[in-house]
Short mmCIF file of C-alpha atoms and ligand atoms in Angstrom, two decimals:
data_model
loop_
_atom_site.label_atom_id
_atom_site.label_comp_id
_atom_site.label_asym_id
_atom_site.label_seq_id
_atom_site.Cartn_x
_atom_site.Cartn_y
_atom_site.Cartn_z
CA MET A 51 29.85 -34.73 206.08
CA GLU A 52 26.56 -36.50 206.67
CA CYS A 53 24.89 -36.65 203.26
CA ARG A 54 21.11 -36.56 203.51
CA GLY A 55 20.26 -35.36 200.04
CA ILE A 56 21.61 -35.34 196.50
CA ILE A 57 20.84 -32.69 193.92
CA PHE A 58 21.45 -33.73 190.34
CA ASP A 59 22.01 -31.53 187.37
CA LEU A 60 19.84 -32.95 184.58
CA ASP A 61 21.47 -32.54 181.19
CA GLY A 62 24.81 -34.37 181.19
CA VAL A 63 24.23 -36.10 184.54
CA ILE A 64 20.85 -37.88 184.40
CA CYS A 65 20.51 -37.83 180.63
CA SER A 66 22.24 -36.48 177.57
CA THR A 67 20.43 -33.91 175.46
CA ASP A 68 23.67 -32.22 174.36
CA GLU A 69 23.44 -33.47 170.81
CA TYR A 70 19.87 -32.16 170.49
CA HIS A 71 20.91 -28.76 171.86
CA TYR A 72 23.75 -28.72 169.35
CA GLN A 73 21.57 -29.66 166.39
CA ALA A 74 18.93 -27.07 167.27
CA TRP A 75 21.45 -24.23 167.79
CA LYS A 76 23.37 -25.28 164.68
CA ALA A 77 20.25 -25.09 162.51
CA LEU A 78 19.54 -21.59 163.83
CA ALA A 79 23.13 -20.41 163.37
CA ASP A 80 23.24 -21.82 159.82
CA ARG A 81 20.01 -20.04 158.91
CA LEU A 82 21.48 -16.76 160.22
CA GLY A 83 24.87 -17.36 158.56
CA ILE A 84 26.69 -17.31 161.92
CA PRO A 85 29.72 -19.62 162.38
CA PHE A 86 28.99 -22.28 165.01
CA ASP A 87 30.60 -25.66 165.66
CA ARG A 88 30.83 -28.33 168.37
CA GLU A 89 33.73 -26.60 170.08
CA ARG A 90 31.71 -23.41 170.45
CA ASN A 91 28.72 -25.52 171.52
CA SER A 92 30.69 -26.75 174.53
CA LEU A 93 30.64 -23.18 175.89
CA LEU A 94 26.85 -23.47 176.22
CA ARG A 95 26.89 -26.40 178.63
CA GLY A 96 24.90 -25.62 181.77
CA VAL A 97 24.28 -22.04 180.62
CA SER A 98 20.71 -20.69 180.28
CA ARG A 99 18.93 -20.46 176.93
CA MET A 100 19.24 -16.67 176.56
CA ALA A 101 22.87 -16.64 177.73
CA SER A 102 23.56 -19.39 175.16
CA LEU A 103 21.96 -17.28 172.43
CA GLU A 104 24.11 -14.28 173.43
CA ILE A 105 27.24 -16.45 173.02
CA ILE A 106 26.10 -17.50 169.53
CA LEU A 107 25.24 -13.93 168.50
CA GLU A 108 28.72 -12.70 169.55
CA ARG A 109 29.83 -13.99 166.13
CA SER A 110 27.04 -12.17 164.26
CA ASP A 111 27.91 -8.99 162.35
CA ARG A 112 24.69 -7.18 163.25
CA SER A 113 22.89 -6.31 166.46
CA TRP A 114 19.57 -7.84 167.52
CA SER A 115 16.68 -6.27 169.42
CA ALA A 116 15.30 -7.92 172.55
CA ALA A 117 12.17 -8.96 170.61
CA GLU A 118 14.28 -10.53 167.84
CA LYS A 119 16.32 -12.44 170.43
CA GLU A 120 13.14 -13.77 172.03
CA ALA A 121 11.98 -15.00 168.61
CA LEU A 122 15.34 -16.66 167.89
CA ALA A 123 15.34 -18.43 171.27
CA ALA A 124 11.77 -19.60 170.64
CA GLU A 125 12.75 -20.92 167.20
CA LYS A 126 15.65 -22.88 168.69
CA ASN A 127 13.50 -24.21 171.50
CA ALA A 128 10.75 -25.42 169.14
CA ARG A 129 13.31 -27.42 167.15
CA TYR A 130 14.93 -28.69 170.38
CA ARG A 131 11.58 -29.88 171.78
CA GLU A 132 10.83 -31.68 168.53
CA LEU A 133 14.11 -33.58 169.00
CA LEU A 134 13.37 -34.24 172.70
CA GLY A 135 10.16 -35.92 171.52
CA ARG A 136 12.36 -38.75 170.23
CA MET A 137 13.56 -39.62 173.75
CA THR A 138 12.09 -42.60 175.58
CA PRO A 139 12.75 -44.29 178.95
CA ALA A 140 15.34 -46.39 177.07
CA ASP A 141 17.49 -43.22 176.94
CA LEU A 142 18.06 -43.53 180.69
CA SER A 143 21.31 -45.49 181.03
CA GLY A 144 21.46 -48.62 183.14
CA ASP A 145 24.12 -46.97 185.33
CA VAL A 146 21.89 -43.97 186.06
CA ARG A 147 18.79 -46.06 186.67
CA ALA A 148 20.57 -48.48 189.06
CA THR A 149 22.24 -45.61 190.94
CA LEU A 150 18.99 -43.69 191.44
CA GLU A 151 17.26 -46.84 192.65
CA ALA A 152 20.05 -47.65 195.15
CA LEU A 153 20.01 -44.08 196.53
CA ARG A 154 16.23 -44.17 196.79
CA ARG A 155 16.34 -47.51 198.66
CA ALA A 156 18.87 -45.99 201.08
CA GLY A 157 16.33 -43.30 201.97
CA LEU A 158 18.23 -40.28 200.65
CA ARG A 159 16.27 -37.21 199.52
CA LEU A 160 16.79 -36.73 195.79
CA GLY A 161 16.34 -33.54 193.78
CA ILE A 162 17.02 -31.93 190.41
CA GLY A 163 18.77 -28.57 189.94
CA SER A 164 18.78 -27.76 186.23
CA SER A 165 19.06 -24.60 184.16
CA SER A 166 16.65 -26.08 181.65
CA ARG A 167 13.12 -24.76 181.33
CA ASN A 168 12.35 -28.03 179.55
CA THR A 169 13.06 -30.09 182.69
CA PRO A 170 9.47 -31.37 183.23
CA TYR A 171 9.22 -32.44 179.59
CA ILE A 172 12.62 -34.21 179.65
CA LEU A 173 11.76 -36.03 182.92
CA GLN A 174 8.49 -37.13 181.36
CA ARG A 175 10.22 -38.37 178.18
CA ILE A 176 12.74 -40.51 180.12
CA GLY A 177 10.13 -41.90 182.52
CA LEU A 178 11.27 -40.05 185.67
CA GLU A 179 8.23 -37.82 186.08
CA GLY A 180 7.33 -37.87 189.78
CA PHE A 181 10.51 -39.73 190.81
CA PHE A 182 12.37 -36.83 192.49
CA ASP A 183 11.44 -35.30 195.85
CA ALA A 184 12.18 -31.81 194.50
CA VAL A 185 12.66 -30.27 191.07
CA ALA A 186 14.18 -26.80 190.71
CA ASP A 187 14.70 -25.68 187.13
CA GLY A 188 15.17 -22.72 184.82
CA SER A 189 11.58 -21.62 185.26
CA CYS A 190 11.83 -21.04 189.02
CA ILE A 191 15.01 -18.97 189.14
CA THR A 192 16.08 -15.47 188.13
CA ARG A 193 19.85 -16.07 188.00
CA SER A 194 21.39 -18.90 185.97
CA LYS A 195 24.43 -21.04 186.92
CA PRO A 196 27.18 -20.15 187.96
CA ASP A 197 24.85 -18.42 190.44
CA PRO A 198 23.85 -20.96 193.11
CA GLU A 199 20.14 -20.01 193.07
CA VAL A 200 18.85 -23.20 191.40
CA PHE A 201 20.68 -25.50 193.85
CA LEU A 202 19.64 -23.43 196.88
CA LYS A 203 16.05 -23.62 195.66
CA ALA A 204 16.33 -27.41 195.26
CA ALA A 205 17.77 -27.76 198.80
CA GLU A 206 14.96 -25.59 200.18
CA LEU A 207 12.39 -27.81 198.43
CA LEU A 208 14.12 -30.89 199.87
CA GLY A 209 13.97 -29.27 203.32
CA LEU A 210 17.73 -29.66 203.82
CA PRO A 211 20.61 -27.22 204.40
CA ALA A 212 23.22 -26.99 201.62
CA GLY A 213 25.84 -28.54 203.94
CA ASP A 214 23.85 -31.80 204.07
CA CYS A 215 23.58 -32.16 200.28
CA ILE A 216 25.88 -33.21 197.48
CA VAL A 217 25.43 -31.61 194.05
CA VAL A 218 26.33 -33.68 190.99
CA GLU A 219 27.38 -31.65 187.94
CA ASP A 220 28.88 -32.05 184.46
CA ALA A 221 29.49 -28.35 183.70
CA HIS A 222 32.14 -25.98 185.09
CA ALA A 223 29.45 -23.31 185.56
CA GLY A 224 27.49 -25.83 187.62
CA VAL A 225 30.47 -26.83 189.79
CA GLU A 226 31.05 -23.14 190.52
CA ALA A 227 27.36 -22.69 191.37
CA ALA A 228 27.45 -25.64 193.77
CA VAL A 229 30.58 -24.48 195.59
CA ARG A 230 29.31 -20.88 195.84
CA GLY A 231 26.08 -22.25 197.35
CA GLY A 232 27.98 -24.13 200.08
CA PHE A 233 27.44 -27.61 198.60
CA ALA A 234 30.02 -30.36 198.24
CA CYS A 235 30.21 -31.19 194.56
CA ALA A 236 30.78 -34.42 192.67
CA ALA A 237 31.82 -33.72 189.09
CA LEU A 238 31.69 -35.94 186.03
CA GLY A 239 31.81 -35.69 182.25
CA ASP A 240 33.08 -32.39 180.88
CA ALA A 241 33.77 -31.01 184.38
CA ARG A 242 35.16 -34.24 185.85
CA ASP A 243 38.59 -32.77 186.61
CA ASP A 244 37.37 -29.40 187.88
CA PRO A 245 39.57 -28.78 190.98
CA ARG A 246 36.67 -27.11 192.82
CA ALA A 247 34.79 -30.44 192.98
CA ARG A 248 35.40 -32.69 196.01
CA TRP A 249 34.89 -35.91 194.04
CA HIS A 250 35.70 -36.75 190.42
CA LEU A 251 33.45 -39.46 189.01
CA ASP A 252 33.78 -41.62 185.91
CA ALA A 253 30.10 -42.56 186.07
CA LEU A 254 27.12 -41.68 188.26
CA SER A 255 27.46 -44.99 190.12
CA GLY A 256 30.75 -43.60 191.51
CA LEU A 257 28.49 -41.80 194.00
CA LEU A 258 27.50 -45.03 195.73
CA PRO A 259 30.73 -45.72 197.63
CA ILE A 260 30.81 -42.05 198.67
CA VAL A 261 27.32 -41.81 200.15
CA LEU A 262 26.66 -45.46 201.01
CA PRO A 263 30.05 -46.62 202.34
CA ALA A 264 28.75 -50.12 203.12
CA HIS A 265 27.60 -50.49 199.51
P1 B16 B 537 16.63 -24.89 178.00
P2 B16 B 537 21.41 -28.48 182.81
C1 B16 B 537 21.15 -26.86 180.72
O1 B16 B 537 20.71 -27.99 181.43
C2 B16 B 537 21.96 -27.30 179.51
O2 B16 B 537 23.18 -27.91 179.92
C3 B16 B 537 22.30 -26.09 178.69
O3 B16 B 537 23.04 -26.47 177.54
C4 B16 B 537 21.00 -25.37 178.28
O4 B16 B 537 21.29 -24.18 177.54
C5 B16 B 537 20.22 -25.00 179.55
O5 B16 B 537 19.97 -26.18 180.27
C6 B16 B 537 18.90 -24.33 179.22
O6 B16 B 537 18.06 -25.25 178.60
O7 B16 B 537 16.83 -24.15 176.71
O8 B16 B 537 16.00 -26.24 177.84
O9 B16 B 537 15.90 -24.04 179.03
O10 B16 B 537 22.76 -29.02 182.43
O11 B16 B 537 21.46 -27.29 183.78
O12 B16 B 537 20.45 -29.55 183.27
MG1 MG B 538 24.56 -30.22 182.79
#
């Protein structure tokens, strides 16, 4: 394939906010007396905020109205954003920074496809506000990963067909979304060995020999 654009998942690919998600959900679950641990937290990777809450409430012994769920999600998000406030540009790893710069120098179109409604805030915290040519996130979609909507939106904003873009993902739900959208997928982290991905990366810089063969 001729790769003209790359669409990155945010959390787990560009930066790591996993621990903050965990701490914020854990505080909520503890307050409600619902069992929740890191293993269960891994089920929330790449999944939208409300879908994550539903997974947590599966272990609750009562039912919750839609208004109560909204309030619980808002409570978690307020705590999560407080934790995100601790992030600085130093939280961008050297590997990620060098890879993005090399891809930018090579003239590739670069976009974000994230489930997170906090994407603009996270990009601002890590000093990447304005860096990407397109940002599609949880606030511009109606269907969360594994639906391909967020990646298709990112490709549309980049002005490229899915077949000309690579999606980089760390979640199984995200790999499925990419493949369903007609994208070739490079997987790393939690989803590194997902058989649906075309490439299996140990680090983001593993993209460079794939898209810039002379690199
Ligand atoms: P928010 P990604 C996802 O980001 C996270 O992996 C997932 O754990 C989170 O629930 C989701 O964003 C929604 O985040 O509550 O900030 O809207 O991996 O798609 O970049
Ligand atoms: Mg992710």
